[in-house]
JSON list of C-alpha atoms and ligand atoms in Angstrom, two decimals:
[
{"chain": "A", "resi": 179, "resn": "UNK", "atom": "CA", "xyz": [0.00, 0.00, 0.00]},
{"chain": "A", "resi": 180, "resn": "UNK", "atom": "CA", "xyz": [1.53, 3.40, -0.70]},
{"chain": "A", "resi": 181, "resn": "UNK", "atom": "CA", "xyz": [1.54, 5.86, 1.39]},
{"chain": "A", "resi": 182, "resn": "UNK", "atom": "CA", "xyz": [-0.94, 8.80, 1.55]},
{"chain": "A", "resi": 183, "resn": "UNK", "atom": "CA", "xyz": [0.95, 12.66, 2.12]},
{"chain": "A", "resi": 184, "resn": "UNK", "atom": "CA", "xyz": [-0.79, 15.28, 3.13]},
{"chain": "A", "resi": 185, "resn": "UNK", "atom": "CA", "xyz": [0.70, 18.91, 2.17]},
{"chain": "A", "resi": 186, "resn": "UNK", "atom": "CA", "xyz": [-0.68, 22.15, 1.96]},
{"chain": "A", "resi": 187, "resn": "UNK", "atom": "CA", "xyz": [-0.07, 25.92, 4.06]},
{"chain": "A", "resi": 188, "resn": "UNK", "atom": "CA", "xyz": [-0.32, 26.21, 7.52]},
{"chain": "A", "resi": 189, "resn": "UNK", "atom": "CA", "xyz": [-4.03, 25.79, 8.80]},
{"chain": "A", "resi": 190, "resn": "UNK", "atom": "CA", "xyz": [-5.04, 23.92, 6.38]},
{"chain": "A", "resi": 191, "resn": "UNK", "atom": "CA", "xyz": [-5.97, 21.07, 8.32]},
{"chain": "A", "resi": 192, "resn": "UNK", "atom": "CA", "xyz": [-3.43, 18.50, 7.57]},
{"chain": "A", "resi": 193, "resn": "UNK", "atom": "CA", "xyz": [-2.78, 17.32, 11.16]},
{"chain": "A", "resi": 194, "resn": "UNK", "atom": "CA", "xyz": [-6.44, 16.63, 11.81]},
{"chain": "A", "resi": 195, "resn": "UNK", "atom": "CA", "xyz": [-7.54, 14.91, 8.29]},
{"chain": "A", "resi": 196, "resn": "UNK", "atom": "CA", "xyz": [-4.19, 12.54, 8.97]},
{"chain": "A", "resi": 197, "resn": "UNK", "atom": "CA", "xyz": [-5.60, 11.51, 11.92]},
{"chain": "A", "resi": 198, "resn": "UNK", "atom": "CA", "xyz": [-9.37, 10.66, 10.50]},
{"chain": "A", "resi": 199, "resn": "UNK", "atom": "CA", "xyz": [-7.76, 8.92, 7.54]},
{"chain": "A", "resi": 200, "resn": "UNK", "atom": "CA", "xyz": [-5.35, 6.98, 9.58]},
{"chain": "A", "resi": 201, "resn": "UNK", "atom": "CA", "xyz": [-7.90, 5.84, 11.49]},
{"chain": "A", "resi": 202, "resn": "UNK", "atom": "CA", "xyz": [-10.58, 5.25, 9.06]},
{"chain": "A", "resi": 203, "resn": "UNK", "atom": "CA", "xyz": [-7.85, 3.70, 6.62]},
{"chain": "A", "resi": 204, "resn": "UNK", "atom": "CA", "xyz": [-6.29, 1.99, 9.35]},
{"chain": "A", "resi": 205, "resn": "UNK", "atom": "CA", "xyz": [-3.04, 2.98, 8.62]},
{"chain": "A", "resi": 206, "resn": "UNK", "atom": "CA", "xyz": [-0.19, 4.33, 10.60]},
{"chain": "A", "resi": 207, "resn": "UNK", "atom": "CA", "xyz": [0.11, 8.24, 11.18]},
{"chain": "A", "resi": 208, "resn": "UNK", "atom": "CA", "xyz": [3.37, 9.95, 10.81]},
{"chain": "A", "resi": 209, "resn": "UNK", "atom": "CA", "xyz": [3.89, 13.70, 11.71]},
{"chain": "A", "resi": 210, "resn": "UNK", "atom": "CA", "xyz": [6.74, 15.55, 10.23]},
{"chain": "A", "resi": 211, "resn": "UNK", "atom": "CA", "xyz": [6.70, 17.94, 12.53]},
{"chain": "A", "resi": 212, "resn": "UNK", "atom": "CA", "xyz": [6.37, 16.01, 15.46]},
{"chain": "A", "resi": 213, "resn": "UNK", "atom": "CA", "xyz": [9.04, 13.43, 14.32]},
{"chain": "A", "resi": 214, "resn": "UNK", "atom": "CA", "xyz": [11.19, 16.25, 14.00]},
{"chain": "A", "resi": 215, "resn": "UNK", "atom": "CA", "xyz": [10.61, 17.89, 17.10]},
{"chain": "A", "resi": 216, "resn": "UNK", "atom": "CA", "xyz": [11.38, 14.28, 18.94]},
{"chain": "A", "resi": 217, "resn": "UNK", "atom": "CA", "xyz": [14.80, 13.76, 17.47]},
{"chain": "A", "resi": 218, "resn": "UNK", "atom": "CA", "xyz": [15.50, 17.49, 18.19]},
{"chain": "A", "resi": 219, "resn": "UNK", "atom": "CA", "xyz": [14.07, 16.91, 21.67]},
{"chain": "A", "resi": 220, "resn": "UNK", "atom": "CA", "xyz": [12.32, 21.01, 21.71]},
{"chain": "A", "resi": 221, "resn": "UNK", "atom": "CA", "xyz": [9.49, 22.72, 19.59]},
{"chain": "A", "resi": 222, "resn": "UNK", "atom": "CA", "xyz": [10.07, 24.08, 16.33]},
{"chain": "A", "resi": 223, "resn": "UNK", "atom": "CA", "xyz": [10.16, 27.62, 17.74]},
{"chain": "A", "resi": 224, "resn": "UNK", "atom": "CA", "xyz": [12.60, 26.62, 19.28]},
{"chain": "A", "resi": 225, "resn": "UNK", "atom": "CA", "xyz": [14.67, 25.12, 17.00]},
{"chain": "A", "resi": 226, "resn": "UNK", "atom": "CA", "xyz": [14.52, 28.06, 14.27]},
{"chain": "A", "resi": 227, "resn": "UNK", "atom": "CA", "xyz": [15.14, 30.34, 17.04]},
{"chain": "A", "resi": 228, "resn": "UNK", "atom": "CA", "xyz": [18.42, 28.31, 18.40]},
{"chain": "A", "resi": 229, "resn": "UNK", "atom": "CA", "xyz": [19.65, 26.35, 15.01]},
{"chain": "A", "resi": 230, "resn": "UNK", "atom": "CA", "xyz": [17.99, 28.75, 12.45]},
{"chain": "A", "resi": 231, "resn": "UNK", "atom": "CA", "xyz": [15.54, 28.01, 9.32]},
{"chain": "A", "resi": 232, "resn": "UNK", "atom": "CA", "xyz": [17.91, 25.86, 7.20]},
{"chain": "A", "resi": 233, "resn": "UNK", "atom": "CA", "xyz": [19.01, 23.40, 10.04]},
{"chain": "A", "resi": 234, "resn": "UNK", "atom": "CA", "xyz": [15.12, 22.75, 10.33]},
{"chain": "A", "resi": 235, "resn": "UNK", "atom": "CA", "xyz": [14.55, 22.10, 6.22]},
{"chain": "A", "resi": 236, "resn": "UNK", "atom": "CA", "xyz": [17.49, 19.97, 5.91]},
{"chain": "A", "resi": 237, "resn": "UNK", "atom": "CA", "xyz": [16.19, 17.93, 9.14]},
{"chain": "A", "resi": 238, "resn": "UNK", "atom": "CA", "xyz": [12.63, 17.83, 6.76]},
{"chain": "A", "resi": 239, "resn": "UNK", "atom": "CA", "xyz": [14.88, 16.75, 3.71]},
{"chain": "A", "resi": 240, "resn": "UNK", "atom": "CA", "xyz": [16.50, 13.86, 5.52]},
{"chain": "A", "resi": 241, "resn": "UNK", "atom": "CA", "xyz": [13.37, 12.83, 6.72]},
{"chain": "A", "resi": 242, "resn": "UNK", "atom": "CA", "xyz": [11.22, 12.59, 3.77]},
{"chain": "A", "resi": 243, "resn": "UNK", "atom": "CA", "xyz": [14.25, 11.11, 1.91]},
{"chain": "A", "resi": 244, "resn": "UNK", "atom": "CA", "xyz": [13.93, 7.98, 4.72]},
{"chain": "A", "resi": 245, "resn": "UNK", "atom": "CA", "xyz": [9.94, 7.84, 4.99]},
{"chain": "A", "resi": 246, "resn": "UNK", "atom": "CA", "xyz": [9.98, 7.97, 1.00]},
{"chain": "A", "resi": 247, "resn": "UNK", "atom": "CA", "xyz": [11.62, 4.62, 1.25]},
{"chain": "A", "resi": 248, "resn": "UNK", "atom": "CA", "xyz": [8.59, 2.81, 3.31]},
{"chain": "A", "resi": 249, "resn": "UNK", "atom": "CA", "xyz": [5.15, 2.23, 2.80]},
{"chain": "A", "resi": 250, "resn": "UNK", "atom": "CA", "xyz": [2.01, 2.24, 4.02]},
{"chain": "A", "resi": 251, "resn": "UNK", "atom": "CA", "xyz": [1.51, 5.56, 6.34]},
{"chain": "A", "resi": 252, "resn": "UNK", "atom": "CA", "xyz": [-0.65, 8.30, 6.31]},
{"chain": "A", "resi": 253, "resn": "UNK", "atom": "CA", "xyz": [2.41, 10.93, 6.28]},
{"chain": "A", "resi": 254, "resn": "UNK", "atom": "CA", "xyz": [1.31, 14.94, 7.56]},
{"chain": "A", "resi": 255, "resn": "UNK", "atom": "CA", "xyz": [4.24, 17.13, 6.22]},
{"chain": "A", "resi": 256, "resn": "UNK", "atom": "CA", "xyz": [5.66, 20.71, 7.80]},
{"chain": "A", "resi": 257, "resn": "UNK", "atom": "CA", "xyz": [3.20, 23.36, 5.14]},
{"chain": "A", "resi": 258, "resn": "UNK", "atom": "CA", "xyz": [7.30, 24.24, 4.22]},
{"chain": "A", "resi": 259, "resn": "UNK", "atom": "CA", "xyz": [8.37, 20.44, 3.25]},
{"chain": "A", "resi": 260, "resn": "UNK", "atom": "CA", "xyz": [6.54, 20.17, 0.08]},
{"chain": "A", "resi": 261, "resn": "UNK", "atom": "CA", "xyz": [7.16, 24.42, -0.44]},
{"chain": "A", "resi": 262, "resn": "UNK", "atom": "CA", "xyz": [10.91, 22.90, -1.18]},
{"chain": "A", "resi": 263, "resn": "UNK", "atom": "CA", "xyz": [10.79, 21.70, -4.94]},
{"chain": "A", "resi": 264, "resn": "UNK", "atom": "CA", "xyz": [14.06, 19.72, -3.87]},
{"chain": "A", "resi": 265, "resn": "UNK", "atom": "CA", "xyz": [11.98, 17.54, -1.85]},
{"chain": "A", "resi": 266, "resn": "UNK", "atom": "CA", "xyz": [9.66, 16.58, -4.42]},
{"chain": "A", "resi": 267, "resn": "UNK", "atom": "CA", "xyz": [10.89, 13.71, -6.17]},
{"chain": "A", "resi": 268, "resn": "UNK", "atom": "CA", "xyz": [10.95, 12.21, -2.95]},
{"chain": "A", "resi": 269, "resn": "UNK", "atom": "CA", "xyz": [7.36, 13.30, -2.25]},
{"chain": "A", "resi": 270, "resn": "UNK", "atom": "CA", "xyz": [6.79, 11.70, -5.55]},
{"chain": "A", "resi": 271, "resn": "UNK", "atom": "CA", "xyz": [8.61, 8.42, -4.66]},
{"chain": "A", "resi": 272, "resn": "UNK", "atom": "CA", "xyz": [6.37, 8.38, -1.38]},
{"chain": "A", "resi": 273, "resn": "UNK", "atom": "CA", "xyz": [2.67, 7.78, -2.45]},
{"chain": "A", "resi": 274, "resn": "UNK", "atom": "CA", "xyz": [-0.01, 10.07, -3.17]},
{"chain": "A", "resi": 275, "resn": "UNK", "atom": "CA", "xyz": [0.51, 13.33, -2.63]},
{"chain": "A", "resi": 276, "resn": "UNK", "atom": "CA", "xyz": [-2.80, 15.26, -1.50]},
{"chain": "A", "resi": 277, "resn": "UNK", "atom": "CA", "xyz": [-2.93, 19.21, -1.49]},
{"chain": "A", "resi": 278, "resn": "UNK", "atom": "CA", "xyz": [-5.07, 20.80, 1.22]},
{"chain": "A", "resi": 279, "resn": "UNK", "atom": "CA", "xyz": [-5.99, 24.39, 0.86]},
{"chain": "A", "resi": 280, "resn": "UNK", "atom": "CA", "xyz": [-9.07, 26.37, 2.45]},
{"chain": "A", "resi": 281, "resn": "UNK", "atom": "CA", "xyz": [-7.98, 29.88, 0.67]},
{"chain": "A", "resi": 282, "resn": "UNK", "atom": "CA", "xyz": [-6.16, 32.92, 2.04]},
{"chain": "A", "resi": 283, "resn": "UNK", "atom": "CA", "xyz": [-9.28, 34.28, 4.55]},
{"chain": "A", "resi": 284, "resn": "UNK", "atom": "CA", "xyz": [-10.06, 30.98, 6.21]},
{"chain": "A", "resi": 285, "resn": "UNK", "atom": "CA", "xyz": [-6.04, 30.90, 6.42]},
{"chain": "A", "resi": 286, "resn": "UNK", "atom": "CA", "xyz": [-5.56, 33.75, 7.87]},
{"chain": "A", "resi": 287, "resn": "UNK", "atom": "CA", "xyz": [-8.81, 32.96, 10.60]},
{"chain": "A", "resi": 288, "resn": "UNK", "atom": "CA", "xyz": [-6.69, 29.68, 11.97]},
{"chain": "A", "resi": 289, "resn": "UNK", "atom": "CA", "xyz": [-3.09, 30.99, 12.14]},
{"chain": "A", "resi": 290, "resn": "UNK", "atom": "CA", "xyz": [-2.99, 34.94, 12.71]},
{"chain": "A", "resi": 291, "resn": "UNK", "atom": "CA", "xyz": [-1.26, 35.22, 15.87]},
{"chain": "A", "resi": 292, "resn": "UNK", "atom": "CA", "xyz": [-0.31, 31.86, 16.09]},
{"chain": "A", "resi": 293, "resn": "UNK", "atom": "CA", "xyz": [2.70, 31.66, 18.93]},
{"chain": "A", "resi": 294, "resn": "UNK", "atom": "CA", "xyz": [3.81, 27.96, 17.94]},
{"chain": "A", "resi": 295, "resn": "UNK", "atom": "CA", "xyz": [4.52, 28.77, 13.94]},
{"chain": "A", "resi": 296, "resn": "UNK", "atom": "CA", "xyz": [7.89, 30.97, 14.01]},
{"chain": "A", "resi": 297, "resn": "UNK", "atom": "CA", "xyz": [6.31, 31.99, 10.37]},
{"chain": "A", "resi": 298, "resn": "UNK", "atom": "CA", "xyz": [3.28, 33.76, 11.16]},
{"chain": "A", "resi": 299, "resn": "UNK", "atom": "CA", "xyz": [5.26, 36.68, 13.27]},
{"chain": "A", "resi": 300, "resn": "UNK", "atom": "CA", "xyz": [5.93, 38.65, 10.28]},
{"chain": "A", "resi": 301, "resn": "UNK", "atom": "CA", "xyz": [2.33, 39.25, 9.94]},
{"chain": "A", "resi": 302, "resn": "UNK", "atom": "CA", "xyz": [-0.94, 39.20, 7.86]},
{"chain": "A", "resi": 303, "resn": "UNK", "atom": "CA", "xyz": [0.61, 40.63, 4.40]},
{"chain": "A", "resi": 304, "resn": "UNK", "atom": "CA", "xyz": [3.70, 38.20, 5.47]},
{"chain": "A", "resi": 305, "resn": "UNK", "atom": "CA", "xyz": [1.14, 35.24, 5.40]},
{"chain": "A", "resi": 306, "resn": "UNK", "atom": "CA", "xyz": [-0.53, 36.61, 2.17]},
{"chain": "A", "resi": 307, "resn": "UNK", "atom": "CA", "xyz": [2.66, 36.65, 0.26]},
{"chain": "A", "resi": 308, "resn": "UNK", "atom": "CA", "xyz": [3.83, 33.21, 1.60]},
{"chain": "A", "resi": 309, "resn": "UNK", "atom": "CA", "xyz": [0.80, 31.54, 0.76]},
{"chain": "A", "resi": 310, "resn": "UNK", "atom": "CA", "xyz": [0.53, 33.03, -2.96]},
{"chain": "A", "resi": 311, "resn": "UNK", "atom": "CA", "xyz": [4.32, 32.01, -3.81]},
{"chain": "A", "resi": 312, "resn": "UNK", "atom": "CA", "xyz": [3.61, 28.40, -2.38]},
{"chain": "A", "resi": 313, "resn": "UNK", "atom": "CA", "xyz": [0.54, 27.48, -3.84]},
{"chain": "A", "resi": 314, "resn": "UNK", "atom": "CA", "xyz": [2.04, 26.63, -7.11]},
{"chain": "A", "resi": 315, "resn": "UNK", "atom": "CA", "xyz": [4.95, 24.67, -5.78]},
{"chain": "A", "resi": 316, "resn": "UNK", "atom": "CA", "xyz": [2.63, 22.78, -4.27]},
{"chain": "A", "resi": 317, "resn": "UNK", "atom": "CA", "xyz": [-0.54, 22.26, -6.73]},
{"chain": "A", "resi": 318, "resn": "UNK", "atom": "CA", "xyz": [2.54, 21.19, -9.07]},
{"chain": "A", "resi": 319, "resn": "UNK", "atom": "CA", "xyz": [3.17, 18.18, -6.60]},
{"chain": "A", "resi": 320, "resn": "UNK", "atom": "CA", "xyz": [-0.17, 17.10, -5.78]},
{"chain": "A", "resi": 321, "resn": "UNK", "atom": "CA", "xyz": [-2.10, 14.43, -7.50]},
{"chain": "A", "resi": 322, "resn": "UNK", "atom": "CA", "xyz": [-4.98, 15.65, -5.97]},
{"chain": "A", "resi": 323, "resn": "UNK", "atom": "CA", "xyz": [-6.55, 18.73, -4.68]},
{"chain": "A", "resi": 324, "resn": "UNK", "atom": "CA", "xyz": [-9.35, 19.23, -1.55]},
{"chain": "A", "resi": 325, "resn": "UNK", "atom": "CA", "xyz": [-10.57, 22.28, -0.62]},
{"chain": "A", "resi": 326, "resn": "UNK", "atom": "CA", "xyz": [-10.50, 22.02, 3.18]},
{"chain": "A", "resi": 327, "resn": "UNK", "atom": "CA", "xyz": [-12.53, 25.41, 3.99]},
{"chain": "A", "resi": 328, "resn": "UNK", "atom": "CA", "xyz": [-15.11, 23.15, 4.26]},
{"chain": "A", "resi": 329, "resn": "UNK", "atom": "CA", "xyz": [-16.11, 21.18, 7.64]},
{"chain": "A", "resi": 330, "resn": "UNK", "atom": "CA", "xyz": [-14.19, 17.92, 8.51]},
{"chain": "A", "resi": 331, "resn": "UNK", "atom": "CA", "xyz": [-16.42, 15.87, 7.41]},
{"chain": "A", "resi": 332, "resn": "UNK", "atom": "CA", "xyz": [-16.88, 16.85, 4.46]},
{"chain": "A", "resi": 333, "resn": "UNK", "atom": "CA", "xyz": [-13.09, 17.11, 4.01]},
{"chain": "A", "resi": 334, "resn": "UNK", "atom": "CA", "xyz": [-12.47, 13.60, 4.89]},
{"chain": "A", "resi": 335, "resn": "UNK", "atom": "CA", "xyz": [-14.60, 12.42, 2.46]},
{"chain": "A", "resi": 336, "resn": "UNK", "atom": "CA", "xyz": [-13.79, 14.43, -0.39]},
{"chain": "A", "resi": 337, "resn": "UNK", "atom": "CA", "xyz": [-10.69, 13.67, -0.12]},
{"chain": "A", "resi": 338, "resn": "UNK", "atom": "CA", "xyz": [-11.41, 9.64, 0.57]},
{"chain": "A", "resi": 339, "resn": "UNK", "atom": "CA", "xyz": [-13.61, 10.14, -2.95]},
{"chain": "A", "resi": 340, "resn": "UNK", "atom": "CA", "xyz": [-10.59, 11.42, -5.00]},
{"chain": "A", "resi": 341, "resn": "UNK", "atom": "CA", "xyz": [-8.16, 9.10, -3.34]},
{"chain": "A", "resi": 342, "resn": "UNK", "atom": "CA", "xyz": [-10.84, 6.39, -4.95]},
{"chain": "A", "resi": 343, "resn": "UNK", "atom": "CA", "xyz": [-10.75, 7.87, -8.00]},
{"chain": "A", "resi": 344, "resn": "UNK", "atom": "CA", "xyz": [-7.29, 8.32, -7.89]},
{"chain": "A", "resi": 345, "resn": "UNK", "atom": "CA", "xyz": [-6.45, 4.12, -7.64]},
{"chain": "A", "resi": 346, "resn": "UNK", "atom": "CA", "xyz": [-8.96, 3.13, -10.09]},
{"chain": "A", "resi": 347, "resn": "UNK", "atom": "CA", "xyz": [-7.98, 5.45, -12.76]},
{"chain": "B", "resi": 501, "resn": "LIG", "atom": "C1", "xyz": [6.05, 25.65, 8.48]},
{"chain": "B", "resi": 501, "resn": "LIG", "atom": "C2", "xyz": [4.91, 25.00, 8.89]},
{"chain": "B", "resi": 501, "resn": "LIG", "atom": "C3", "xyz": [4.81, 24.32, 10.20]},
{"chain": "B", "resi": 501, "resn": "LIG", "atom": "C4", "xyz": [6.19, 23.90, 10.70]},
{"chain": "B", "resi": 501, "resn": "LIG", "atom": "C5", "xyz": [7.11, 25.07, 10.69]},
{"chain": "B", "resi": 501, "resn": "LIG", "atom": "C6", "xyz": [7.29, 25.70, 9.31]},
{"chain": "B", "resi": 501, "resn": "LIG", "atom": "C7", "xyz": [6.06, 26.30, 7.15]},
{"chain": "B", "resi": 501, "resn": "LIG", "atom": "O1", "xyz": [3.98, 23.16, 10.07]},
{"chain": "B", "resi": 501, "resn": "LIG", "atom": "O2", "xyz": [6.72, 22.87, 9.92]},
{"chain": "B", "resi": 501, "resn": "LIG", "atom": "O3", "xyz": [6.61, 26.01, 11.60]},
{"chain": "B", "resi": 501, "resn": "LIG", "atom": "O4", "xyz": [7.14, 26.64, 6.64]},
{"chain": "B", "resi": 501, "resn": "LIG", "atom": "O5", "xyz": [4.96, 26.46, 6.57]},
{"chain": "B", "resi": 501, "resn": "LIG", "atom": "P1", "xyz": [2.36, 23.24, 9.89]},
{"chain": "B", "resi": 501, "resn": "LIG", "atom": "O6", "xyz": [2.08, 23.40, 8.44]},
{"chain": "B", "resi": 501, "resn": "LIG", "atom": "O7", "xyz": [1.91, 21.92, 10.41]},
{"chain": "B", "resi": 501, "resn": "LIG", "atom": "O8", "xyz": [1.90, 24.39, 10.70]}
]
């Protein structure tokens, strides 16, 4: 079974639809984030405040490198991993790649003053300008696209309909 990766900007709902597929797929959840904040034993504020920006993406490099080799995990990337084009071939290598995005407002309603995402402090144009020169790195990874300004429900099965699509196409 390949594995299922979830990408997309901050607040778009990645960490919660990895968890209702996992479980509803029953297959294993992995957190980029999280993995990366184990092995580095402090949060990600943290570690771009103490080892900088680049010592974090090469840590999201290395990692998708190794999960890219496995199978069978619902896999919830950092919104920067799949921002990298240099990871992509080995987001390609990995599975599926599903793009989340709920739009610019409904981003800007879940992370505005976030404390735990060292890239909101720059601020609401900050966030606008990220989010524009992403979203074609990452629509030109995905295999599929689900708009996630919807509820969870409805997200999960969207994107549990294209996934079906996806495999018998
Ligand atoms: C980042 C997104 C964060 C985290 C880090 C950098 C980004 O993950 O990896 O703060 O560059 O967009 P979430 O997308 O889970 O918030």
């Amino acid at each position: 079974m390949k594995n299922i990766i979830l990408c997309g900007f901050m607040g778009c709902g990645k960490t919660t639809l990895a968890k209702r597929l996992s479980q509803k797929l029953n297959m294993e959840l992995i957190d980029t984030d999280e993995e990366i904040i184990k092995a580095e034993g402090k949060p990600i504020s943290e570690i771009f405040a103490q080892n900088g920006e680049d010592y974090f993406r090469n840590l999201e490099t290395e990692l998708i490198k190794k999960l890219s080799t496995e199978k069978g995990r619902v896999i919830s990337l950092g919104g920067g991993l799949a921002a990298n084009k240099n990871n992509h071939p080995y987001l390609k290598a990995a599975g599926t790649v599903v793009l989340l995005d709920c739009g610019i407002e409904t981003t800007l309603k879940r992370i505005s003053g976030d404390k735990t995402r060292p890239l909101t402090a720059g601020g609401k144009q900050d966030i606008i300008n990220r989010y524009n020169a992403r979203k074609p790195i990452y629509e030109s990874v995905a295999d599929i696209v689900v708009n996630s300004s919807k509820s969870k429900g409805k997200t999960l099965s969207e994107t549990l309909e294209k996934l079906g699509e996806k495999s018998s196409s």
